[in-house]
Coordinates of C-alpha atoms in Angstrom, one line a residue:
Chain A
X9 CA 71.6 71.3 108.1
X10 CA 74.1 68.6 107.2
X11 CA 75.6 66.6 110.1
X12 CA 79.0 67.0 108.4
X13 CA 81.1 70.1 108.9
X14 CA 83.5 69.2 106.1
X15 CA 82.5 67.1 103.2
X16 CA 84.4 66.7 99.9
X17 CA 83.5 64.5 97.0
X18 CA 85.7 63.4 94.2
X19 CA 88.1 66.3 95.0
X20 CA 91.0 66.6 92.7
X21 CA 93.8 69.0 92.3
X22 CA 96.3 69.1 89.5
X23 CA 99.4 71.3 89.3
X24 CA 101.2 72.1 86.1
X25 CA 104.9 71.5 86.5
X26 CA 107.5 73.8 85.0
X27 CA 108.4 71.3 82.4
X28 CA 104.8 71.4 81.1
X29 CA 103.8 68.2 82.8
X30 CA 101.0 67.6 85.3
X31 CA 101.3 66.6 89.0
X32 CA 98.2 65.3 90.8
X33 CA 98.3 66.5 94.4
X34 CA 94.8 65.3 95.4
X35 CA 92.8 62.6 93.6
X36 CA 89.1 61.8 94.1
X37 CA 89.2 62.6 97.8
X38 CA 86.1 62.0 99.7
X39 CA 86.5 63.5 103.1
X40 CA 83.8 63.6 105.8
X41 CA 84.3 65.3 109.1
X42 CA 81.3 65.0 111.4
X43 CA 79.8 67.9 113.2
X44 CA 79.2 68.2 116.9
X45 CA 82.6 68.8 118.2
X46 CA 85.6 66.6 118.7
X47 CA 89.0 66.4 117.1
X48 CA 89.4 64.8 113.7
X49 CA 93.0 63.9 112.7
X50 CA 94.1 64.5 109.1
X51 CA 97.1 62.4 108.5
X52 CA 99.4 61.6 105.7
X53 CA 103.1 61.7 104.8
X54 CA 104.7 64.9 103.4
X55 CA 103.4 65.7 100.0
X56 CA 100.3 63.5 100.4
X57 CA 98.0 66.4 99.7
X58 CA 96.8 67.4 103.2
X59 CA 97.7 71.1 103.0
X60 CA 96.4 71.3 99.4
X61 CA 93.1 69.9 100.5
X62 CA 92.9 72.4 103.4
X63 CA 93.9 75.2 101.1
X64 CA 91.1 74.2 98.7
X65 CA 88.6 74.1 101.5
X66 CA 89.5 77.6 102.6
X67 CA 89.4 79.1 99.1
X68 CA 93.1 79.6 98.7
X69 CA 93.4 77.1 95.9
X70 CA 90.9 76.1 93.2
X71 CA 90.1 72.4 92.9
X72 CA 90.5 71.0 89.4
X73 CA 87.4 68.8 90.0
X74 CA 85.1 67.7 92.7
X75 CA 82.8 69.4 95.2
X76 CA 83.4 70.7 98.7
X77 CA 81.0 71.7 101.5
X78 CA 81.6 73.4 104.8
X79 CA 78.6 73.3 107.2
X80 CA 76.6 71.9 104.3
X81 CA 77.3 74.9 102.1
X82 CA 79.1 74.5 98.8
X83 CA 82.5 76.2 98.8
X84 CA 84.1 78.2 97.4
X85 CA 80.7 79.7 96.2
X86 CA 79.3 80.2 99.7
X87 CA 82.6 80.5 101.5
X88 CA 82.0 84.2 102.5
X89 CA 78.8 83.0 104.4
X90 CA 80.6 80.3 106.4
X91 CA 84.2 81.6 106.8
X92 CA 83.2 83.5 109.9
X93 CA 82.7 80.1 111.6
X94 CA 86.0 78.7 110.4
X95 CA 89.3 79.4 112.1
X96 CA 92.4 78.2 110.3
X97 CA 96.1 78.0 110.5
X98 CA 97.6 76.8 107.1
X99 CA 101.2 75.7 107.1
X100 CA 103.5 78.3 108.8
X101 CA 102.0 81.4 110.4
X102 CA 101.9 84.4 107.9
X103 CA 101.7 87.9 109.3
X104 CA 103.3 91.2 108.5
X105 CA 106.8 91.0 110.1
X106 CA 107.2 94.6 110.9
X107 CA 103.8 94.9 112.7
X108 CA 103.4 93.9 116.3
X109 CA 101.5 90.8 117.1
X110 CA 98.6 92.9 118.5
X111 CA 98.4 95.1 115.4
X112 CA 98.4 92.0 113.1
X113 CA 95.5 90.6 115.1
X114 CA 93.7 94.0 115.3
X115 CA 93.8 94.3 111.5
X116 CA 92.2 90.8 111.1
X117 CA 89.6 91.5 113.8
X118 CA 88.7 94.8 112.2
X119 CA 88.2 93.1 108.9
X120 CA 85.4 91.0 110.3
X121 CA 84.1 93.6 112.7
X122 CA 85.1 91.6 115.8
X123 CA 85.4 93.7 119.0
X124 CA 88.9 94.8 120.0
X125 CA 88.4 93.0 123.3
X126 CA 88.5 89.7 121.5
X127 CA 92.1 90.5 120.4
X128 CA 93.1 90.9 124.1
X129 CA 91.3 87.7 125.0
X130 CA 92.9 85.7 122.2
X131 CA 96.4 87.0 123.1
X132 CA 95.7 86.0 126.7
X133 CA 94.4 82.6 125.7
X134 CA 97.7 81.8 123.9
X135 CA 99.7 83.4 126.6
X136 CA 101.3 86.1 124.5
X137 CA 100.4 88.9 126.8
X138 CA 103.4 91.0 127.6
X139 CA 104.9 90.4 124.1
X140 CA 101.9 91.5 122.1
X141 CA 103.5 94.9 121.3
X142 CA 106.7 93.4 120.0
X143 CA 107.3 93.1 116.3
X144 CA 106.1 89.8 114.8
X145 CA 109.6 89.2 113.3
X146 CA 111.1 89.2 116.8
X147 CA 108.9 86.3 117.9
X148 CA 110.2 82.8 118.2
X149 CA 108.7 80.1 116.0
X150 CA 106.6 78.9 118.9
X151 CA 105.3 82.4 119.6
X152 CA 104.4 82.9 115.9
X153 CA 102.5 79.6 116.0
X154 CA 100.6 80.8 119.1
X155 CA 99.8 84.1 117.4
X156 CA 98.4 82.1 114.5
X157 CA 96.2 80.1 116.8
X158 CA 95.1 83.4 118.5
X159 CA 94.1 84.7 115.1
X160 CA 91.7 81.7 114.7
X161 CA 90.1 82.5 118.0
X162 CA 89.1 86.0 116.8
X163 CA 86.2 84.5 115.0
X164 CA 84.6 82.4 117.7
X165 CA 84.9 79.4 115.3
X166 CA 82.7 76.4 115.1
X167 CA 85.3 74.6 113.0
X168 CA 89.1 74.9 113.5
X169 CA 91.4 73.8 110.8
X170 CA 94.9 73.4 112.1
X171 CA 97.7 72.4 109.8
X172 CA 100.7 71.3 112.0
X173 CA 99.8 73.7 114.8
X174 CA 102.6 72.5 117.1
X175 CA 105.4 73.0 114.7
X176 CA 108.3 74.7 116.5
X177 CA 106.8 74.5 119.9
X178 CA 108.7 73.3 122.9
X179 CA 107.3 70.3 124.9
X180 CA 105.4 72.5 127.3
X181 CA 104.0 74.5 124.4
X182 CA 102.9 71.3 122.6
X183 CA 101.1 70.2 125.7
X184 CA 99.4 73.6 126.1
X185 CA 98.2 73.5 122.5
X186 CA 97.2 69.9 122.8
X187 CA 95.1 70.8 125.9
X188 CA 93.7 73.8 124.1
X189 CA 92.7 71.7 121.2
X190 CA 91.2 69.0 123.4
X191 CA 89.3 71.7 125.3
X192 CA 87.9 73.2 122.2
X193 CA 86.9 69.8 120.9
X194 CA 85.1 69.1 124.2
X195 CA 83.4 72.5 124.1
X196 CA 81.7 71.6 120.8
X197 CA 84.2 73.0 118.3
X198 CA 85.1 70.6 115.6
X199 CA 88.8 70.6 115.0
X200 CA 90.5 69.2 111.9
X201 CA 94.0 68.6 113.0
X202 CA 96.6 67.9 110.4
X203 CA 99.8 66.7 112.1
X204 CA 102.8 64.5 111.6
X205 CA 103.1 63.8 115.3
X206 CA 101.0 60.7 115.4
X207 CA 101.3 60.1 119.2
X208 CA 99.9 63.6 119.7
X209 CA 97.1 63.0 117.2
X210 CA 96.2 59.7 119.0
X211 CA 96.0 61.5 122.3
X212 CA 93.5 64.1 121.2
X213 CA 91.6 62.7 118.2
X214 CA 88.3 60.9 118.3
X215 CA 88.4 60.2 114.6
X216 CA 90.9 60.4 111.8
X217 CA 91.4 60.4 108.0
X218 CA 94.6 59.1 106.5
X219 CA 95.6 60.0 103.0
X220 CA 98.6 59.0 100.9
X221 CA 99.5 60.2 97.4
X222 CA 96.5 62.4 97.4
X223 CA 94.1 59.5 98.0
X224 CA 92.0 58.4 100.9
X225 CA 93.5 55.4 102.6
X226 CA 91.3 55.1 105.7
X227 CA 88.8 57.1 107.7
X228 CA 86.7 56.6 110.8
X229 CA 86.8 56.6 114.6
X230 CA 90.3 56.0 115.9
X231 CA 89.2 53.0 118.0
X232 CA 87.6 51.4 114.9
X233 CA 90.7 52.1 112.8
X234 CA 93.0 50.5 115.2
X235 CA 90.8 47.6 116.1
X236 CA 90.6 45.8 119.5
X237 CA 93.4 44.4 121.6
X238 CA 94.7 41.2 120.1
X239 CA 97.6 40.4 122.4
X240 CA 99.0 40.8 125.9
X241 CA 102.4 41.1 127.4
X242 CA 103.1 39.4 130.7
X243 CA 106.1 39.8 132.9
X244 CA 107.0 36.9 135.2
X245 CA 110.1 35.7 137.1
X246 CA 110.7 32.9 134.6
X247 CA 109.6 33.9 131.0
X248 CA 110.7 30.6 129.4
X249 CA 108.6 28.5 131.7
X250 CA 105.6 30.8 131.4
X251 CA 105.8 30.6 127.6
X252 CA 105.9 26.8 127.8
X253 CA 102.9 26.6 130.2
X254 CA 100.9 29.0 128.0
X255 CA 101.8 27.0 125.0
X256 CA 100.5 23.8 126.6
X257 CA 97.2 25.6 127.2
X258 CA 97.0 26.4 123.5
X259 CA 97.9 30.0 123.9
X260 CA 100.5 31.2 121.4
X261 CA 103.3 32.7 123.5
X262 CA 106.8 33.9 122.7
X263 CA 109.5 35.3 124.9
X264 CA 110.2 39.0 124.0
X265 CA 112.8 40.8 126.0
X266 CA 112.1 40.5 129.7
X267 CA 108.5 39.4 129.1
X268 CA 106.2 37.1 127.2
X269 CA 103.9 38.1 124.3
X270 CA 100.7 36.1 124.4
X271 CA 98.4 36.2 121.3
X272 CA 95.0 36.5 122.9
X273 CA 92.4 39.0 123.8
X274 CA 91.5 37.1 126.9
X275 CA 93.5 38.4 129.8
X276 CA 91.6 36.4 132.4
X277 CA 92.6 33.1 130.7
X278 CA 96.3 34.1 130.8
X279 CA 96.2 34.8 134.5
X280 CA 94.3 31.6 135.2
X281 CA 96.7 29.4 133.3
X282 CA 99.8 30.9 134.8
X283 CA 98.2 31.0 138.3
X284 CA 97.3 27.3 138.1
X285 CA 100.9 26.6 137.2
X286 CA 102.1 28.6 140.3
X287 CA 103.5 31.4 138.2
X288 CA 102.6 34.8 139.6
X289 CA 102.5 37.8 137.3
X290 CA 104.2 41.0 138.1
X291 CA 102.8 42.8 135.0
X292 CA 100.0 42.3 132.5
X293 CA 99.7 44.8 129.6
X294 CA 97.2 44.7 126.7
X295 CA 99.0 45.3 123.4
X296 CA 97.0 47.6 121.1
X297 CA 98.2 48.6 117.7
X298 CA 99.0 52.3 117.8
X299 CA 98.2 54.9 115.2
X300 CA 101.8 55.2 114.1
X301 CA 102.0 51.5 113.3
X302 CA 98.6 51.6 111.5
X303 CA 99.6 54.8 109.7
X304 CA 103.0 53.4 108.5
X305 CA 101.5 50.1 107.4
X306 CA 98.9 52.0 105.3
X307 CA 101.2 54.6 103.8
X308 CA 103.9 52.0 103.1
X309 CA 101.4 49.9 101.3
X310 CA 100.3 52.9 99.3
X311 CA 103.8 54.0 98.6
X312 CA 104.8 50.5 97.4
X313 CA 101.6 50.4 95.4
X314 CA 102.4 53.7 93.9
X315 CA 105.9 52.7 93.1
X316 CA 104.8 49.8 91.1
Chain B
X6 CA 79.7 100.1 108.7
X7 CA 79.4 97.6 106.0
X8 CA 82.0 94.9 105.2
X9 CA 83.6 96.8 102.4
X10 CA 83.9 100.0 104.4
X11 CA 85.6 98.0 107.2
X12 CA 88.0 96.5 104.8
X13 CA 88.9 99.9 103.4
X14 CA 89.7 101.2 106.9
X15 CA 91.8 98.1 107.6
X16 CA 93.8 98.6 104.4
X17 CA 94.2 102.3 105.3
X18 CA 95.5 101.3 108.7
X19 CA 97.8 98.7 107.1
X20 CA 99.2 101.4 104.8
X21 CA 99.8 104.0 107.5
X22 CA 101.6 101.5 109.7
X23 CA 104.0 100.5 106.9
X24 CA 107.4 102.1 107.3
X25 CA 108.2 102.1 103.6
X26 CA 105.0 104.0 103.0
X27 CA 105.9 106.6 105.7
X28 CA 109.3 107.1 104.2
X29 CA 107.8 107.7 100.8
X30 CA 105.2 110.1 102.3
X31 CA 108.0 112.0 104.1
X32 CA 110.0 112.2 100.8
X33 CA 106.9 113.6 99.1
X34 CA 106.7 116.3 101.7
X35 CA 110.4 117.1 102.2
X36 CA 111.6 117.2 98.6
X37 CA 108.9 119.6 97.3
X38 CA 109.5 121.8 100.4
X39 CA 113.3 121.9 99.6
X40 CA 112.5 122.6 95.9
X41 CA 110.2 125.4 96.9
X42 CA 112.6 127.0 99.4
X43 CA 115.5 126.9 96.9
X44 CA 113.2 128.4 94.2
X45 CA 112.1 131.2 96.5
X46 CA 115.7 131.9 97.7
X47 CA 117.1 131.8 94.1
X48 CA 114.5 134.3 92.9
X49 CA 114.5 136.7 95.8
X50 CA 115.0 140.4 95.0
X51 CA 118.6 141.6 95.4
X52 CA 119.5 143.2 98.7
X53 CA 120.3 146.9 99.0
X54 CA 124.0 146.0 99.6
X55 CA 124.0 143.9 96.4
X56 CA 122.4 146.7 94.4
X57 CA 124.9 149.2 95.8
X58 CA 127.8 146.9 94.9
X59 CA 126.4 146.4 91.4
X60 CA 126.0 150.2 91.0
X61 CA 129.6 150.6 92.1
X62 CA 130.8 148.0 89.5
X63 CA 128.7 149.6 86.7
X64 CA 130.2 153.0 87.5
X65 CA 133.7 151.5 87.6
X66 CA 133.2 149.8 84.2
X67 CA 131.8 152.9 82.7
X68 CA 135.0 154.7 83.6
X69 CA 137.0 152.1 81.7
X70 CA 138.6 153.7 78.7
X71 CA 138.3 150.5 76.7
X72 CA 134.5 151.1 76.7
X73 CA 134.7 154.3 74.7
X74 CA 137.2 152.6 72.3
X75 CA 134.7 149.7 71.8
X76 CA 131.8 152.0 71.2
X77 CA 133.8 154.0 68.7
X78 CA 134.8 150.8 66.9
X79 CA 131.1 149.7 66.9
X80 CA 130.0 153.1 65.4
X81 CA 132.7 152.9 62.8
X82 CA 132.2 149.3 61.8
X83 CA 128.7 148.4 63.0
X84 CA 128.4 145.2 60.9
X85 CA 131.3 143.7 63.0
X86 CA 129.3 144.3 66.2
X87 CA 126.1 142.6 65.1
X88 CA 124.2 145.7 64.1
X89 CA 121.5 145.1 61.4
X90 CA 123.1 146.2 58.1
X91 CA 119.8 147.8 57.0
X92 CA 120.1 150.4 59.8
X93 CA 121.7 153.5 58.2
X94 CA 120.8 156.2 60.7
X95 CA 123.9 157.2 62.6
X96 CA 122.1 158.1 65.8
X97 CA 120.3 154.8 65.8
X98 CA 123.6 153.0 65.3
X99 CA 125.2 154.9 68.2
X100 CA 122.3 154.2 70.5
X101 CA 122.5 150.5 69.7
X102 CA 126.2 150.4 70.3
X103 CA 125.9 152.2 73.6
X104 CA 123.0 150.2 74.9
X105 CA 124.6 146.9 74.0
X106 CA 128.0 147.8 75.4
X107 CA 127.5 150.1 78.3
X108 CA 127.4 148.1 81.6
X109 CA 123.9 147.6 82.9
X110 CA 122.9 147.1 86.6
X111 CA 121.3 143.7 86.0
X112 CA 124.6 142.4 84.6
X113 CA 126.0 142.5 88.1
X114 CA 123.0 141.4 90.1
X115 CA 123.0 137.7 89.1
X116 CA 119.4 137.3 90.1
X117 CA 116.5 135.6 88.4
X118 CA 112.9 136.6 88.7
X119 CA 110.2 134.3 90.0
X120 CA 108.2 133.3 86.9
X121 CA 105.3 131.2 88.2
X122 CA 104.0 130.4 84.7
X123 CA 107.4 129.1 83.6
X124 CA 107.6 127.0 86.8
X125 CA 104.3 125.5 85.9
X126 CA 105.2 124.7 82.3
X127 CA 108.8 123.5 82.5
X128 CA 110.2 124.2 85.9
X129 CA 109.7 122.9 89.4
X130 CA 106.0 122.1 88.8
X131 CA 107.0 119.4 86.3
X132 CA 109.8 118.1 88.6
X133 CA 107.5 117.8 91.6
X134 CA 104.9 116.1 89.5
X135 CA 107.4 113.5 88.3
X136 CA 108.7 113.0 91.8
X137 CA 105.3 112.5 93.2
X138 CA 104.2 110.1 90.4
X139 CA 107.3 108.0 90.9
X140 CA 107.0 108.0 94.7
X141 CA 103.3 107.0 94.5
X142 CA 104.0 104.3 92.0
X143 CA 106.5 102.9 94.5
X144 CA 104.0 103.3 97.3
X145 CA 101.5 101.2 95.3
X146 CA 104.1 98.6 94.6
X147 CA 105.6 98.3 98.0
X148 CA 102.2 98.4 99.8
X149 CA 101.1 95.1 98.3
X150 CA 104.5 93.6 97.5
X151 CA 105.1 93.4 101.3
X152 CA 102.0 91.4 101.8
X153 CA 103.0 88.9 99.1
X154 CA 106.5 88.7 100.4
X155 CA 105.3 87.9 104.0
X156 CA 102.6 85.6 102.8
X157 CA 100.0 87.5 104.7
X158 CA 97.7 87.8 101.7
X159 CA 96.5 84.2 102.5
X160 CA 95.9 85.1 106.1
X161 CA 93.8 88.1 105.0
X162 CA 91.8 85.9 102.7
X163 CA 91.0 83.6 105.5
X164 CA 89.1 86.5 107.0
X165 CA 87.7 88.0 103.8
X166 CA 87.6 85.4 101.0
X167 CA 85.9 87.7 98.5
X168 CA 88.9 88.5 96.5
X169 CA 87.3 91.2 94.4
X170 CA 86.5 93.1 97.6
X171 CA 90.0 92.7 98.9
X172 CA 91.5 93.9 95.6
X173 CA 89.2 96.8 95.3
X174 CA 89.7 97.9 98.9
X175 CA 93.4 97.9 98.5
X176 CA 93.2 99.7 95.2
X177 CA 90.9 102.3 96.6
X178 CA 93.1 103.0 99.5
X179 CA 96.4 103.1 97.6
X180 CA 95.0 105.2 94.7
X181 CA 93.0 107.5 97.0
X182 CA 95.8 108.1 99.4
X183 CA 98.3 108.7 96.6
X184 CA 96.0 111.2 94.8
X185 CA 95.0 113.0 98.0
X186 CA 98.6 113.2 99.2
X187 CA 99.8 114.5 95.8
X188 CA 96.9 116.9 95.7
X189 CA 97.7 118.3 99.2
X190 CA 101.4 118.7 98.4
X191 CA 100.8 120.4 95.0
X192 CA 98.1 122.6 96.3
X193 CA 100.2 123.7 99.2
X194 CA 103.2 124.2 96.9
X195 CA 101.4 126.4 94.4
X196 CA 99.7 128.4 97.1
X197 CA 103.0 129.0 98.8
X198 CA 104.8 129.9 95.5
X199 CA 101.7 132.0 94.5
X200 CA 101.9 133.9 97.8
X201 CA 105.6 134.7 97.3
X202 CA 105.0 135.8 93.7
X203 CA 102.1 138.0 94.9
X204 CA 104.3 139.5 97.6
X205 CA 106.9 140.3 94.9
X206 CA 104.1 141.7 92.7
X207 CA 104.9 139.1 90.0
X208 CA 101.6 137.2 90.0
X209 CA 99.6 137.6 86.8
X210 CA 95.8 137.3 86.6
X211 CA 94.6 133.7 86.7
X212 CA 98.1 132.2 86.7
X213 CA 97.7 130.8 90.2
X214 CA 94.4 129.1 89.4
X215 CA 96.1 127.5 86.3
X216 CA 98.9 126.3 88.5
X217 CA 96.4 124.8 91.0
X218 CA 94.5 123.1 88.3
X219 CA 97.7 121.7 86.9
X220 CA 98.5 120.5 90.4
X221 CA 95.2 118.7 90.7
X222 CA 95.6 117.0 87.3
X223 CA 99.1 116.0 88.4
X224 CA 97.6 114.6 91.6
X225 CA 95.2 112.5 89.6
X226 CA 98.2 111.2 87.5
X227 CA 100.0 110.3 90.8
X228 CA 96.9 108.4 91.9
X229 CA 96.9 106.6 88.6
X230 CA 100.6 105.8 89.0
X231 CA 100.0 104.3 92.4
X232 CA 97.1 102.2 91.0
X233 CA 99.3 101.0 88.2
X234 CA 102.1 100.0 90.6
X235 CA 99.6 98.2 92.8
X236 CA 97.9 96.4 89.9
X237 CA 101.1 95.2 88.5
X238 CA 102.4 94.0 91.9
X239 CA 99.1 92.1 92.5
X240 CA 99.7 90.5 89.1
X241 CA 103.4 89.6 89.5
X242 CA 103.2 89.2 93.3
X243 CA 106.6 90.8 93.8
X244 CA 107.8 94.3 94.3
X245 CA 111.1 93.5 92.6
X246 CA 109.4 92.0 89.5
X247 CA 107.2 95.0 89.2
X248 CA 110.0 97.5 89.5
X249 CA 112.1 95.5 87.1
X250 CA 109.3 95.6 84.5
X251 CA 108.6 99.3 85.0
X252 CA 112.4 99.9 84.7
X253 CA 112.4 97.9 81.5
X254 CA 109.5 99.9 80.2
X255 CA 111.1 103.2 81.0
X256 CA 114.4 102.0 79.4
X257 CA 113.2 100.3 76.3
X258 CA 109.4 101.0 76.1
X259 CA 109.9 104.1 73.8
X260 CA 112.3 102.1 71.5
X261 CA 109.9 99.2 71.3
X262 CA 106.9 101.5 70.5
X263 CA 109.1 103.2 67.9
X264 CA 110.0 99.9 66.2
X265 CA 106.4 98.9 66.2
X266 CA 105.4 102.2 64.7
X267 CA 103.6 103.6 67.7
X268 CA 105.2 107.0 68.1
X269 CA 104.0 110.4 69.1
X270 CA 100.3 109.9 69.9
X271 CA 101.1 106.6 71.6
X272 CA 104.1 107.7 73.6
X273 CA 103.2 107.4 77.3
X274 CA 105.2 110.4 78.3
X275 CA 103.3 112.7 75.8
X276 CA 100.0 111.4 77.2
X277 CA 101.0 112.0 80.8
X278 CA 102.1 115.5 79.8
X279 CA 98.8 116.1 77.9
X280 CA 96.9 115.3 81.1
X281 CA 99.1 117.3 83.4
X282 CA 99.5 120.3 81.1
X283 CA 95.9 120.2 79.7
X284 CA 97.2 119.4 76.2
X285 CA 100.6 119.2 74.8
X286 CA 102.3 120.0 71.4
X287 CA 104.4 117.3 69.9
X288 CA 106.1 116.6 66.5
X289 CA 105.0 113.7 64.4
X290 CA 106.8 112.5 61.3
X291 CA 104.4 112.5 58.3
X292 CA 104.9 111.4 54.7
X293 CA 105.4 114.3 52.3
X294 CA 107.1 114.9 49.0
X295 CA 110.7 116.2 48.9
X296 CA 109.3 119.5 47.5
X297 CA 107.0 119.8 50.5
X298 CA 109.8 119.0 52.8
X299 CA 111.9 121.7 51.2
X300 CA 109.1 124.2 51.5
X301 CA 108.7 123.3 55.2
X302 CA 112.4 123.9 55.7
X303 CA 113.1 120.2 56.4
X304 CA 116.6 119.2 55.9
X305 CA 115.9 115.5 55.8
X306 CA 114.4 115.4 52.4
X307 CA 113.7 111.7 52.4
X308 CA 109.9 112.1 52.0
X309 CA 109.3 112.7 55.7
X310 CA 108.3 115.9 57.3
X311 CA 107.8 116.7 61.0
X312 CA 104.4 118.2 61.8
X313 CA 103.4 119.8 65.0
X314 CA 100.3 118.2 66.5
X315 CA 98.3 118.7 69.6
X316 CA 97.5 115.9 72.1
X317 CA 94.5 117.0 74.1
X318 CA 93.7 116.4 77.7
X319 CA 90.9 114.1 76.8
X320 CA 93.1 112.1 74.5
X321 CA 95.8 111.7 77.2
X322 CA 93.2 110.9 79.8
X323 CA 91.6 108.3 77.6
X324 CA 95.0 106.7 76.9
X325 CA 96.0 106.6 80.5
X326 CA 92.6 105.5 81.7
X327 CA 92.5 102.7 79.2
X328 CA 96.0 101.5 80.1
X329 CA 95.2 101.5 83.8
X330 CA 91.8 99.9 83.4
X331 CA 93.3 97.1 81.2
X332 CA 96.1 96.5 83.7
X333 CA 93.7 96.7 86.7
X334 CA 91.2 94.3 85.1
X335 CA 93.9 91.8 84.2
X336 CA 95.4 92.1 87.7
X337 CA 92.0 91.6 89.3
X338 CA 90.9 88.7 87.2
X339 CA 94.3 87.0 87.7
X340 CA 94.1 87.6 91.5
X341 CA 90.6 86.0 91.5
X342 CA 91.7 83.0 89.6
X343 CA 95.1 82.0 90.8
X344 CA 96.0 80.0 93.9
X345 CA 97.3 82.1 96.8
X346 CA 100.4 80.7 98.4

């Protein structure tokens, strides 16, 4: 068995426009999501091809070119054999508005022969109990989102594909879903998480793929993508003097706000230099590039490249 | 139970939980019931009071002096009263005049008899068949149109990605339920009407069986109508688009077929009638000489004659079957191929 749960190679999707032209949504995308649990972020600006890629993986859209595999099996050919191990929420939740939440789930559970008890468990997991008999159209956006996540749990999935799962949720709901996702990842479920909320992705993802204009921009472990700490911020009573002392010790330092930014990975050297000068630190913080900065740098470069 | 069986049950459950479907089913039960009740009431035998009142009015009119004057006028100048000029016998003329002028009891009873055969051929049987077929076509359309409108088709495919299976399960449920419902309604209708006719001693030999068979054929047509509505909606992915197209076909289809030269044999209405009525007579325009036209009593005289032809059940069934099969195949192949939003 392959050690990748998702694998695409040279994936391409073209759409015909109404004026007879052609729009390329995904171009030569090589995506690799490792098996063994964990959360893999799938990032990209609006219109970058994330949802199209997910829809192709799930058999909802046909690729123009390229190959795709789920659990090592070629899809869409072998999709019926693997779909039972894949839970997915694609874009906004889509259920019959006049049916209750429970009936919507029951119909899906019956289609795959899942026991009815699993419907109750899924409803309880997403904390919709008490509202499961209400019509779906009476649900708030957050409740609809939670019902969609409940639907993915009907299958007992090994792979969860979540496309913007926290859309419309309040902060508490976002945290609950984040914890659920993290818990699933730790329990051995591999989660492909497509999201615009980069801080959220950074909190739960162990690896990530970033795409722009339908092309792969970067992929790998989040730590590797962001690189190591390259600077520190220190807060001292006299920032100007501290910057001068650090400069004399050949450490590039600039005053930034109420602190000093020092361009070095070596925190011990910073404390030593300042201590020898009789300057006592009140704060020392490593400055790591965050995912948002990395993402924006990549996608801006891609956009500028694309504009040329 | 295998996967397809499960899917069929799921689709059945989806159908019975849909309000629009329940409204249509209710209409299919209520309207034929009303039609049947009205028919039975309209054709019920006159009451003793009505007969007595009619006898009183007959007697009153017979005493009217004008009657004798009219009879005398008829005997004197029978040609003015519609008597065949070849009749010369005086007794015969008098009898004709009296029979045609003297008030009869049934002139005052205003009742009609229950003619079950005529109900089958041109009365309520045809009306109910039309109603059921249209309602079932709507059922097929709205059943899947709702799924497309809500976007839940994609969700269903995340649980069963084999699109042929999904299409077939939905088609089986919608066609089967439509045919079964129409069959039950029509069988009940004819059994009830037959029971009333029998109680009134107006049920001829074998007529009820004919009516039942007509009902079963009509039920099959209703099932086909539902399938057609379903297949078109799976193709266009919208109830409104399907209804618009069907409305357009109903409005202009015959004209377009006529312009293209496909008349008579190819008229969908004749073919439906051929299936429901186990064959139907229709008139076709055929080329003929002006002399032949004159011999046939045609007034057109432009080298066209109308000729009575028979469209058999098999021809009608073949036509409808081919139309539904072609639409269904197109719908299925399109559904398999296209991206699902």
